[in-house]
Coordinates of C-alpha atoms (C1' of nucleotides) in Angstrom, one line a residue:
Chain A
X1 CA -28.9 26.5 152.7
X2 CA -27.2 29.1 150.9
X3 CA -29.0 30.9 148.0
X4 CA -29.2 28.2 145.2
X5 CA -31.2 28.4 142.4
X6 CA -33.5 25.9 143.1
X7 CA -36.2 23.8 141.0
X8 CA -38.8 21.0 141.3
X9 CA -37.3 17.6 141.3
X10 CA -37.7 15.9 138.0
X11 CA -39.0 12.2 137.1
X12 CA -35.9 11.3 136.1
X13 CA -34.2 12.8 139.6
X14 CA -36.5 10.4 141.5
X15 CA -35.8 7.6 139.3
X16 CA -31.8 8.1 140.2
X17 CA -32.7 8.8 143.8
X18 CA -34.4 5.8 144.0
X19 CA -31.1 3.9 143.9
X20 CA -29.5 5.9 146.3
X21 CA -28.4 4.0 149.0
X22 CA -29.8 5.6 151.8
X23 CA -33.3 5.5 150.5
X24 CA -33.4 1.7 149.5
X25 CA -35.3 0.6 152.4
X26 CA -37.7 3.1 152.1
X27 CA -41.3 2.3 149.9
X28 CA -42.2 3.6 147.1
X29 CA -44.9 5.3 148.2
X30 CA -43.1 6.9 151.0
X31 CA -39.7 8.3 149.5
X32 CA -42.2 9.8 146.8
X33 CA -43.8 11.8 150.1
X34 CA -40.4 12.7 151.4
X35 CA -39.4 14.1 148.1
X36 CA -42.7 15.5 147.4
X37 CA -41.2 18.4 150.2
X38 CA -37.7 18.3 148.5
X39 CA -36.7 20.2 145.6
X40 CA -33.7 20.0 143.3
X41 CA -31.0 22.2 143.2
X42 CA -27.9 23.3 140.7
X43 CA -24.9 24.3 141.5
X44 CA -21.9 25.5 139.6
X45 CA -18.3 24.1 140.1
X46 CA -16.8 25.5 143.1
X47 CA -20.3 27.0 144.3
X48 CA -20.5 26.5 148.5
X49 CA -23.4 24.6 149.2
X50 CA -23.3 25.4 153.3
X51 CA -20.7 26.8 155.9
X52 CA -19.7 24.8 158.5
X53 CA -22.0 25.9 161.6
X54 CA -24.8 27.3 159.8
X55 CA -28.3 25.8 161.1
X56 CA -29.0 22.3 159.2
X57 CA -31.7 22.5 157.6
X58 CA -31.7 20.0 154.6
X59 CA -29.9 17.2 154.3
X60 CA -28.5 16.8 150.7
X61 CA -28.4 14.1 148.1
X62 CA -26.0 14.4 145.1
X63 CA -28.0 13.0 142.2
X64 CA -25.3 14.3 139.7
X65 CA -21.3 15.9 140.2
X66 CA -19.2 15.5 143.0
X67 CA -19.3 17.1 146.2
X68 CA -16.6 18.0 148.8
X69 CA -16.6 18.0 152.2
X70 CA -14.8 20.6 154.2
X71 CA -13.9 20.5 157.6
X72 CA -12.2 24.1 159.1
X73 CA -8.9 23.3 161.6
X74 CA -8.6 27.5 162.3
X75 CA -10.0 30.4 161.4
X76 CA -8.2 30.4 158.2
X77 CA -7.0 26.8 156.8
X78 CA -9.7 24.3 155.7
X79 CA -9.0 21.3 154.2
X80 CA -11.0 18.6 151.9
X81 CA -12.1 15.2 153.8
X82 CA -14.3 13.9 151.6
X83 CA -15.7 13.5 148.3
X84 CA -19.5 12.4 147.6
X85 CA -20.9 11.4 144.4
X86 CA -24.2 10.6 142.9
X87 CA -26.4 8.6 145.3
X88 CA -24.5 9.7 148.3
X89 CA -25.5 12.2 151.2
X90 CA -23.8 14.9 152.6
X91 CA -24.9 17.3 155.8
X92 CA -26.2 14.5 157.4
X93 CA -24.1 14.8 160.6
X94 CA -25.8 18.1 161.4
X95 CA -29.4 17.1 161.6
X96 CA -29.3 14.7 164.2
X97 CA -27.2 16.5 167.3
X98 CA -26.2 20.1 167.3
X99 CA -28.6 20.9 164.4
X100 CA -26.0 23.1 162.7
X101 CA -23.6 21.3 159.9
X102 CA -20.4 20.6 161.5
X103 CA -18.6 20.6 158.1
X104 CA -18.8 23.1 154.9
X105 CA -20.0 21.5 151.4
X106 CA -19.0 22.8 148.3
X107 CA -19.7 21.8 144.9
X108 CA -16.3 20.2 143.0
X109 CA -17.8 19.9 139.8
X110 CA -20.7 20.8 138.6
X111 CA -23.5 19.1 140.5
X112 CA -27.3 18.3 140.4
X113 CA -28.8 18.1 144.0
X114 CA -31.9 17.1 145.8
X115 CA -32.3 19.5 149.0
X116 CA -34.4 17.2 151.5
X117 CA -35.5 19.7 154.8
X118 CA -34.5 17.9 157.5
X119 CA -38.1 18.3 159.1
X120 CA -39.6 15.9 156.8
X121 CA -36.6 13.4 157.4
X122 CA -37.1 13.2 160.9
X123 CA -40.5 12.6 160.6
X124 CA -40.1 9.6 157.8
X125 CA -37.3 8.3 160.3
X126 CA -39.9 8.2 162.8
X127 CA -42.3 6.4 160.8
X128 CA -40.2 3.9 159.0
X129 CA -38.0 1.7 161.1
X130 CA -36.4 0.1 157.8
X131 CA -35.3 3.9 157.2
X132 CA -34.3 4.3 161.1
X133 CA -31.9 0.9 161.1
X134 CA -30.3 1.9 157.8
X135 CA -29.8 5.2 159.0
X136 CA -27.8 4.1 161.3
X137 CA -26.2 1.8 159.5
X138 CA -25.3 4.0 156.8
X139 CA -24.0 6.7 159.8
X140 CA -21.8 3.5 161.2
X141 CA -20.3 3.1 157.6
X142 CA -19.2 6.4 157.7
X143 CA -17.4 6.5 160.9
X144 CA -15.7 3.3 159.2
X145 CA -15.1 5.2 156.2
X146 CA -13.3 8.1 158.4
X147 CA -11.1 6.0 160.9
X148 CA -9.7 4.3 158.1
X149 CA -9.0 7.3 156.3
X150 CA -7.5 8.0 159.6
X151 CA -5.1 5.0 159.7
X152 CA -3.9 5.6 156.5
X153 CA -3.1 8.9 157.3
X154 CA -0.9 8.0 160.0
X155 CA 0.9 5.1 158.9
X156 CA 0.3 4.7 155.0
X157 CA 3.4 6.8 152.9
X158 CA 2.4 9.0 150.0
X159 CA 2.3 6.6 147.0
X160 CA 0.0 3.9 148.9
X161 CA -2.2 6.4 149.8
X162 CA -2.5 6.9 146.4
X163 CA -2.6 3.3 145.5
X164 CA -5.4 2.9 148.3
X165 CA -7.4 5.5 146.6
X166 CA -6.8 4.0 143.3
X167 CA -8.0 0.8 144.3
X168 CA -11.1 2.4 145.7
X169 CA -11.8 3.8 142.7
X170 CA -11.2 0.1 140.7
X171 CA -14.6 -1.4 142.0
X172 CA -13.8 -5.2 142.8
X173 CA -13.2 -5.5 139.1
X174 CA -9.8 -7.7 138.6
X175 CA -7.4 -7.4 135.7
X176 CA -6.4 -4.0 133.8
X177 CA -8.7 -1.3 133.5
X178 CA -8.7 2.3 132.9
X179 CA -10.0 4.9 136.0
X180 CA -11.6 8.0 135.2
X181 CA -10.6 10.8 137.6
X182 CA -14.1 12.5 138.9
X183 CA -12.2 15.8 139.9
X184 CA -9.0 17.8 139.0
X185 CA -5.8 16.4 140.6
X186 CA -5.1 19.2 143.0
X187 CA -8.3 18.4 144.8
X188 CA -7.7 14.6 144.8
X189 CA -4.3 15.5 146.4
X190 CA -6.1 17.7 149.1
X191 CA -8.5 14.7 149.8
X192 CA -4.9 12.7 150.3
X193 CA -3.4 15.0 152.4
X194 CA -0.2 16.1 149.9
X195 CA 0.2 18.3 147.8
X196 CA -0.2 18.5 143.7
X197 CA 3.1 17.7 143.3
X198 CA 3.5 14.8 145.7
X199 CA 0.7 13.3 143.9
X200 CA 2.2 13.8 140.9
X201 CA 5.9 12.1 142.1
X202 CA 3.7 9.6 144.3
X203 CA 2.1 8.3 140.4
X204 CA 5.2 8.3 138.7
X205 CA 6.2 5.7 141.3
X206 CA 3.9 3.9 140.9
X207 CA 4.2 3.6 136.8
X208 CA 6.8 1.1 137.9
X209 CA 3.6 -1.0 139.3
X210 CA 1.8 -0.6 135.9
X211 CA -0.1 2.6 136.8
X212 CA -0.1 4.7 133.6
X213 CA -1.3 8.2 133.4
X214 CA -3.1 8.6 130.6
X215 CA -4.0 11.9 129.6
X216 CA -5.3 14.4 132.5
X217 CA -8.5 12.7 133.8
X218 CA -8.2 9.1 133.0
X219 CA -5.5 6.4 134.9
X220 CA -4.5 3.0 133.9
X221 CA -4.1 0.2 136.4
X222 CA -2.4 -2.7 134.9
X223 CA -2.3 -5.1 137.8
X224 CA -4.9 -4.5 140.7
X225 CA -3.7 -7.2 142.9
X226 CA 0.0 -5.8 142.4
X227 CA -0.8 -2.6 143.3
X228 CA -2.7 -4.4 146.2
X229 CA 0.4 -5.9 147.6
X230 CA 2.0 -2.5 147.8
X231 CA -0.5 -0.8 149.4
X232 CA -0.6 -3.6 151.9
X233 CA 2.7 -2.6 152.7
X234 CA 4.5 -6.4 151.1
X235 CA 6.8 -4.4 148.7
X236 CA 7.9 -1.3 150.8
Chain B
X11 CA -16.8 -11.1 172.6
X12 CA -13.6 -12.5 173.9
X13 CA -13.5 -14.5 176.8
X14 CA -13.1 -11.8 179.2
X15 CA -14.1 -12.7 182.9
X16 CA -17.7 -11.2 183.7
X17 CA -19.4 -11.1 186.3
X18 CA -22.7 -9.0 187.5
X19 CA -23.4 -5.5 187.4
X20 CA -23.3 -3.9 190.6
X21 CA -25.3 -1.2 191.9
X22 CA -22.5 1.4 191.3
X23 CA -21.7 0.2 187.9
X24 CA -25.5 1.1 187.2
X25 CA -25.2 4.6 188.8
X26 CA -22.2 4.9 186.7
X27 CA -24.2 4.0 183.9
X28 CA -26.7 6.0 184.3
X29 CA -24.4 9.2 183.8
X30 CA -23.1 7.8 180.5
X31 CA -24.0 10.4 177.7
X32 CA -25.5 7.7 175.8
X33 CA -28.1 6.8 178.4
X34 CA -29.7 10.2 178.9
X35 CA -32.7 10.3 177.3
X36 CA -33.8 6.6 178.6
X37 CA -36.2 6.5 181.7
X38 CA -35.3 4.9 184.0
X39 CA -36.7 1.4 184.5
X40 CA -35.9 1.2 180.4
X41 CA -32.4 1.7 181.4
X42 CA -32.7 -1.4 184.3
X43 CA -34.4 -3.3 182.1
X44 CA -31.5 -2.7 179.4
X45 CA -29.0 -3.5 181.9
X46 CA -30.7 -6.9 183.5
X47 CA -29.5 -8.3 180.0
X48 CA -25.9 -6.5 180.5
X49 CA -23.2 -8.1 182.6
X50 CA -20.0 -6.0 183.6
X51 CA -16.1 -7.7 182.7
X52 CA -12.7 -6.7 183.8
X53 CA -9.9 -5.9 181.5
X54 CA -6.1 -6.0 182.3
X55 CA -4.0 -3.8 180.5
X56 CA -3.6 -4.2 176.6
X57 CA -6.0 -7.0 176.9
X58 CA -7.9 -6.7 173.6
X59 CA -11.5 -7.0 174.0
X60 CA -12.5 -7.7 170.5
X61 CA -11.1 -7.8 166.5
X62 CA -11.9 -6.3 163.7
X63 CA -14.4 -8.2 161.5
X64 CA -15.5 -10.1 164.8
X65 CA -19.4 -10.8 164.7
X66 CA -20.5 -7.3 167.1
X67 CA -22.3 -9.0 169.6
X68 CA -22.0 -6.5 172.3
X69 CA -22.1 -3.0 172.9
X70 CA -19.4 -1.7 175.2
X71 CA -19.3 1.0 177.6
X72 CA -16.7 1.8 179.4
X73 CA -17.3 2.2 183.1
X74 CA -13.6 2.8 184.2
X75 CA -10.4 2.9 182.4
X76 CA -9.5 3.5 179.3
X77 CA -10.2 1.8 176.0
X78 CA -8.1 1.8 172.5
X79 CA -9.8 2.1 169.2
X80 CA -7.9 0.5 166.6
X81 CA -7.8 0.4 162.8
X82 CA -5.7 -2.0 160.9
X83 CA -4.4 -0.5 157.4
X84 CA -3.1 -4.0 156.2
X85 CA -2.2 -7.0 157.6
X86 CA 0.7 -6.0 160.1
X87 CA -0.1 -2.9 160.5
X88 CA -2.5 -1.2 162.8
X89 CA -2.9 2.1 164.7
X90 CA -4.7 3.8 167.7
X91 CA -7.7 6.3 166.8
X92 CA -9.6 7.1 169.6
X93 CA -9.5 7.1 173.0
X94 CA -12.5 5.8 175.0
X95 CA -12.6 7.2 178.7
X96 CA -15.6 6.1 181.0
X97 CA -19.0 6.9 180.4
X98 CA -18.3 6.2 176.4
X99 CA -18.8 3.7 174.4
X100 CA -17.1 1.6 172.2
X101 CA -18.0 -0.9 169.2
X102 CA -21.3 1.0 168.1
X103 CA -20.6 1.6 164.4
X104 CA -20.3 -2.6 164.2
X105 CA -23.8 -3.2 165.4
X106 CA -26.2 -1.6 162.1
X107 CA -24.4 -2.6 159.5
X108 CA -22.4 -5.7 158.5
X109 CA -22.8 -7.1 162.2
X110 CA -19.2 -7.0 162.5
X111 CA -16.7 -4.5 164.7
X112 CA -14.7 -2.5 161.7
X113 CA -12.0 -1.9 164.5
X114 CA -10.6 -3.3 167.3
X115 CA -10.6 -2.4 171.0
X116 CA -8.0 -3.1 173.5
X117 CA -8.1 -2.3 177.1
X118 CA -5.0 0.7 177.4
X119 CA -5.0 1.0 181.4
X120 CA -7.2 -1.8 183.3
X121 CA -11.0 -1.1 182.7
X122 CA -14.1 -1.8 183.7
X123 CA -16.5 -2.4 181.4
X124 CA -20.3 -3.2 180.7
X125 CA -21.3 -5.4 177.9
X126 CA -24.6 -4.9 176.2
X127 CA -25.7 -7.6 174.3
X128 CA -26.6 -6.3 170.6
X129 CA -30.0 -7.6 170.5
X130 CA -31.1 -5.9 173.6
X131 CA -29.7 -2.9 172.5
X132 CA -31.5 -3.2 169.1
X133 CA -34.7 -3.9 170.7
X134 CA -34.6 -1.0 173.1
X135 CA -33.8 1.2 170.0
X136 CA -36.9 0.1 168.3
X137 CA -39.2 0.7 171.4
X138 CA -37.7 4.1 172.6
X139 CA -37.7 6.9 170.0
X140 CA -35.8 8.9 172.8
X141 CA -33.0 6.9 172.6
X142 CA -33.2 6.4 169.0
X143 CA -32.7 10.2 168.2
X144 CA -29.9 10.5 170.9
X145 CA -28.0 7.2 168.9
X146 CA -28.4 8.9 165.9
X147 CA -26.6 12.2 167.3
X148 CA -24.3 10.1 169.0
X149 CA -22.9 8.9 166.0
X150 CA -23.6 12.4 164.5
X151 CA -20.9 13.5 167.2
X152 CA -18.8 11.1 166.9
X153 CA -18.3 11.5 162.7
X154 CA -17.5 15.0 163.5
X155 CA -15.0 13.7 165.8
X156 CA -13.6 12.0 163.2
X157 CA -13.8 14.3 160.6
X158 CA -11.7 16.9 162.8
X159 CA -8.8 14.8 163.5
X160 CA -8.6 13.8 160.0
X161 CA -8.4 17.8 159.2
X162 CA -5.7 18.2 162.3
X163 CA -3.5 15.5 160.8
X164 CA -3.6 16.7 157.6
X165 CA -3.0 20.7 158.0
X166 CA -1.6 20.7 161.6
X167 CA 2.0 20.5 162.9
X168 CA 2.9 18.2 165.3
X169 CA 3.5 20.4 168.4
X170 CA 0.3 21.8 167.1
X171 CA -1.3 18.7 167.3
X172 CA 0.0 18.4 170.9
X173 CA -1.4 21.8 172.0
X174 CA -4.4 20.7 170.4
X175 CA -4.9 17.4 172.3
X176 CA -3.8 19.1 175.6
X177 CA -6.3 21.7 175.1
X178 CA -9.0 19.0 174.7
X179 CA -8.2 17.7 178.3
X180 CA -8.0 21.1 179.6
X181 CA -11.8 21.3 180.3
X182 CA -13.1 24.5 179.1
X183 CA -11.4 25.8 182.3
X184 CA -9.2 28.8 181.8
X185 CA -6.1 29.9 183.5
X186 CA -3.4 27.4 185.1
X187 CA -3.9 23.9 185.6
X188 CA -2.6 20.7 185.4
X189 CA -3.4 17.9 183.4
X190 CA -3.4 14.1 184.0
X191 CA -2.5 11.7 180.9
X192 CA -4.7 8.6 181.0
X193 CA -1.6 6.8 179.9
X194 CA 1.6 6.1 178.7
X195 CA 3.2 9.3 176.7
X196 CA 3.7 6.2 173.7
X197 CA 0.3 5.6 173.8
X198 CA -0.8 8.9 173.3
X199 CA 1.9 9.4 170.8
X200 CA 0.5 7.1 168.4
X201 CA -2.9 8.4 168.9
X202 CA -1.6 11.8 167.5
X203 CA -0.2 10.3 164.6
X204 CA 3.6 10.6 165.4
X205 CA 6.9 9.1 167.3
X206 CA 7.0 9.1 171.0
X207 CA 10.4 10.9 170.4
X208 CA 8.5 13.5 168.3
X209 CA 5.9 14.0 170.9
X210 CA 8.9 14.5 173.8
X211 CA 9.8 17.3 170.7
X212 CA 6.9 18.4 170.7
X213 CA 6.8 19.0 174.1
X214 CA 10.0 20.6 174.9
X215 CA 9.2 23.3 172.2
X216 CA 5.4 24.2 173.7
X217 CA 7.6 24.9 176.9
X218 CA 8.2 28.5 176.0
X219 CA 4.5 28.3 175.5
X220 CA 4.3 27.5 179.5
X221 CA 3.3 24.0 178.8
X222 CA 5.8 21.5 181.4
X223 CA 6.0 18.1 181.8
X224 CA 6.1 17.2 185.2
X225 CA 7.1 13.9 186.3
X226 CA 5.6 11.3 184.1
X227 CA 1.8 11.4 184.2
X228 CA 1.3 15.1 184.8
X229 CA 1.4 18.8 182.2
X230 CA 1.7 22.0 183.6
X231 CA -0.3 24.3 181.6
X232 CA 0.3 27.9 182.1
X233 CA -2.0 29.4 179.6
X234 CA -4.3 27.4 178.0
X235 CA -5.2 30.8 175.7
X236 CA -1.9 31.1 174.8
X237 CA -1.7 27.7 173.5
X238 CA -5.2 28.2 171.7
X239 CA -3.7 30.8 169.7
X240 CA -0.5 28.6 168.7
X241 CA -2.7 25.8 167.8
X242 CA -4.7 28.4 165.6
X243 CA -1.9 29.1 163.8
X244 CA -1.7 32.4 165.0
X245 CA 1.8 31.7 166.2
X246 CA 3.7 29.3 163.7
Chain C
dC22 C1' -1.8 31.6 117.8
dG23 C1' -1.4 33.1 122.3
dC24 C1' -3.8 32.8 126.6
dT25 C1' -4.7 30.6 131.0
dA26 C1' -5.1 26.9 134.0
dC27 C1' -3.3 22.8 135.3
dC28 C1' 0.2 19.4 135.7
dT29 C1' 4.9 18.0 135.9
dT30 C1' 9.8 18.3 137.0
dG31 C1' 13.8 19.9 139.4
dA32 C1' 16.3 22.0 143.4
dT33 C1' 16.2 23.0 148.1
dG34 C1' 14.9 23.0 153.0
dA35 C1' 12.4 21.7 157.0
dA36 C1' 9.8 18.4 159.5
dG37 C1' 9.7 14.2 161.5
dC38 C1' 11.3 9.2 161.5
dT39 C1' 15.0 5.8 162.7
dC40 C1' 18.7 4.3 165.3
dA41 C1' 21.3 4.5 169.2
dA42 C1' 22.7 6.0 173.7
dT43 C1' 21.4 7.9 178.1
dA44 C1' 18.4 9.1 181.9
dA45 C1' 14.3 8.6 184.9
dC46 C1' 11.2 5.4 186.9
dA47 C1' 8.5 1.4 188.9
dG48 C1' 8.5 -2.8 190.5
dT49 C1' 11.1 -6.7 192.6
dG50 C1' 13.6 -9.2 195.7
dG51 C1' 17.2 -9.1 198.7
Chain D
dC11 C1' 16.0 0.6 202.5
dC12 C1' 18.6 -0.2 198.6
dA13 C1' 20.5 -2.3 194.5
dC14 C1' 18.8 -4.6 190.3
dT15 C1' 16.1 -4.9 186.2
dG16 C1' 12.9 -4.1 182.7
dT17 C1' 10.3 -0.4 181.0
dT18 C1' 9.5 4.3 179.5
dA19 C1' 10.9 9.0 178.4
dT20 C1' 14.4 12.0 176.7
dT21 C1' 18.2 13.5 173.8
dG22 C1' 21.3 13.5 169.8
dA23 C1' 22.8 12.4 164.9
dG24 C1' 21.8 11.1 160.4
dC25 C1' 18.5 10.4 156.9
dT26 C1' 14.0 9.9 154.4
dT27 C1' 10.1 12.0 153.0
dC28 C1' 7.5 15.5 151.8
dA29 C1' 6.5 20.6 151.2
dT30 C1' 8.0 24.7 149.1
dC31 C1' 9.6 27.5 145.5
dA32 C1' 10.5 28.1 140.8
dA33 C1' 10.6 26.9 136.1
dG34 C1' 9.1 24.5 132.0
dG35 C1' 5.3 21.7 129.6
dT36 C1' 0.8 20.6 128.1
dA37 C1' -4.0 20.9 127.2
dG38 C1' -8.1 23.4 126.5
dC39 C1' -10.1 27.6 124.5
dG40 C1' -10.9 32.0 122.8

DNA sequence: CGCTACCTTGATGAAGCTCAATAACAGTGG
DNA sequence: CCACTGTTATTGAGCTTCATCAAGGTAGCG
């Protein structure tokens, strides 16, 4: 891990762990051992958190901020595959096979992090098989995760693929709400594969669907299930 | 499953087996007693051997042949991801989670395959930390897989991606050699994200990189670290 | 107010898809 | 062995989509 400034983890970051995900099989008394060897970490927007092949030592949790994941094609063009907010885990591909991270992280925003060292998580896989089965359960939802991405890649145009990720942002709530962008547009277009401008064309496009820019961060989706149908590919 | 034809593993199917990456690190009588629960099937071509959101009741492994993984973006639309040769496996990422395949599988060429019946599997996960580890790394692998082709099909050209894929079947050898596609050139067009008439482009343009078709089935590469460096951008 | 990012908008060009025609095969049956 | 046929690969022409380049516009901030 890369020089952070790094701190004891607070009450209120175990409280927040707590919920994440990965950790809800795990007992009380046992994630309080595991992150009784972690510590919390800040890191400042833009801020690498690792390099892609550099030894894997902790596996990270973001408790606050997004993170990116970046995976390198050359030796000089990277691009953004991911983004991982609170309660989510990044790094963990590296601690199981090669024991170096086959991706880089970097901070997007501003982010609060717990730094877990990966020796401690292997021995609490070892110990709990709740922890084991979700593990790889959680690494199985991932691979999901990525060969959709995938798909959409190849056969979504640019405006679904931003209607998808709209969607994914509108959590199984119907009816007209308003989505708060986590990040700044150019990176969400990165994670989309197109450009800043595309993104920008692909959501005027769409304002014919009811998707409203509103300001810089926050969107506004009118119809869900409209915007559905044309990411489904009915309108065309 | 789908009502492919089984019948019983033979003894070569369980040598075969026993060479499958997934299957190192289990002794053997675990591995016998793993596959005394297994029984082997025969695929045709493009027979599919299971849906997506089918219950995943078996682990795969493919013994011969090749396999399609497939990922359906909306309801007519669907597209090849990976490519499962022998010795993999297919239909892991269904069996931690929500208990059903997130993809589907279809037989490409005619295969041979080995079904492992998910409890089995489960229960020799539980009883063999060995195995357990090398799951986890396996999947581990196989998101960085993943996370690599989504960064090649966002940033890469497509005669890049090409050179790309030929240079994955070009094993580690260096200097001349020829290549042998698994399947049809349509196949592996879709696979790469484009047309079969942008992959005949492709192609024709890597020739005056000494890269030639000859007949159907078979590539002529001339220099495999002359193609690297075109894939790495340093040509363009 | 003026600065600096960031986002949008417009014009242009290139990459890749579609459609259509041709060519190379593979398998079949004579 | 060869013609016939359906399938697969190639090639060409036109067009759509998206990236690139360049120029405003807008918001936040000293």
């Amino acid at each position: 891990m890369t020089d952070l400034p790094r701190e004891p983890l607070t009450d209120a970051d175990a409280v927040r762990l707590r919920s994440a995900a990965l950790f809800v099989p795990l007992p009380r008394e046992a994630l309080a051992a595991l992150l009784g060897e972690a510590c919390a970490a800040v890191a400042e927007p833009f801020r690498v958190l690792f390099e892609q092949d550099q030894p894997a030592d902790h596996l990270v949790v973001v408790i606050e901020g997004v993170v990116g994941v970046m995976a390198a094609v050359g030796p000089h063009e990277s691009c953004l595959v991911e983004l991982i907010g609170p309660g989510q885990v990044v790094g963990e591909a590296g601690l199981f096979d090669t024991g170096r991270y086959p991706v880089a992280a970097q901070a997007i925003t501003g982010a609060r992090l717990a730094l877990i060292p990966a020796a401690a998580l292997r021995e609490c896989l070892d110990t709990h098989a709740g922890l084991r089965r979700h593990m790889l359960g959680f690494l199985s939802s991932r691979l999901r995760v990525l060969v959709q991405q995938i798909a959409q890649l190849k056969l979504m145009s640019a405006p679904q693929r931003v209607g998808s990720f709209l969607l994914g942002l509108t959590q199984r709530r119907a009816g007209r709400q308003t989505i708060r962008l986590a990040c700044e547009r150019r990176i969400i277009a990165g994670m989309l594969g197109m450009t800043p401008e595309s993104l920008s064309r692909s959501l005027r496009q769409l304002r014919d669907l009811g998707v409203q820019s509103q300001g810089k961060r926050d969107i506004l989706v009118e119809d869900p299930e409209r915007l559905r149908a044309f990411v489904a590919g009915i309108t065309e």
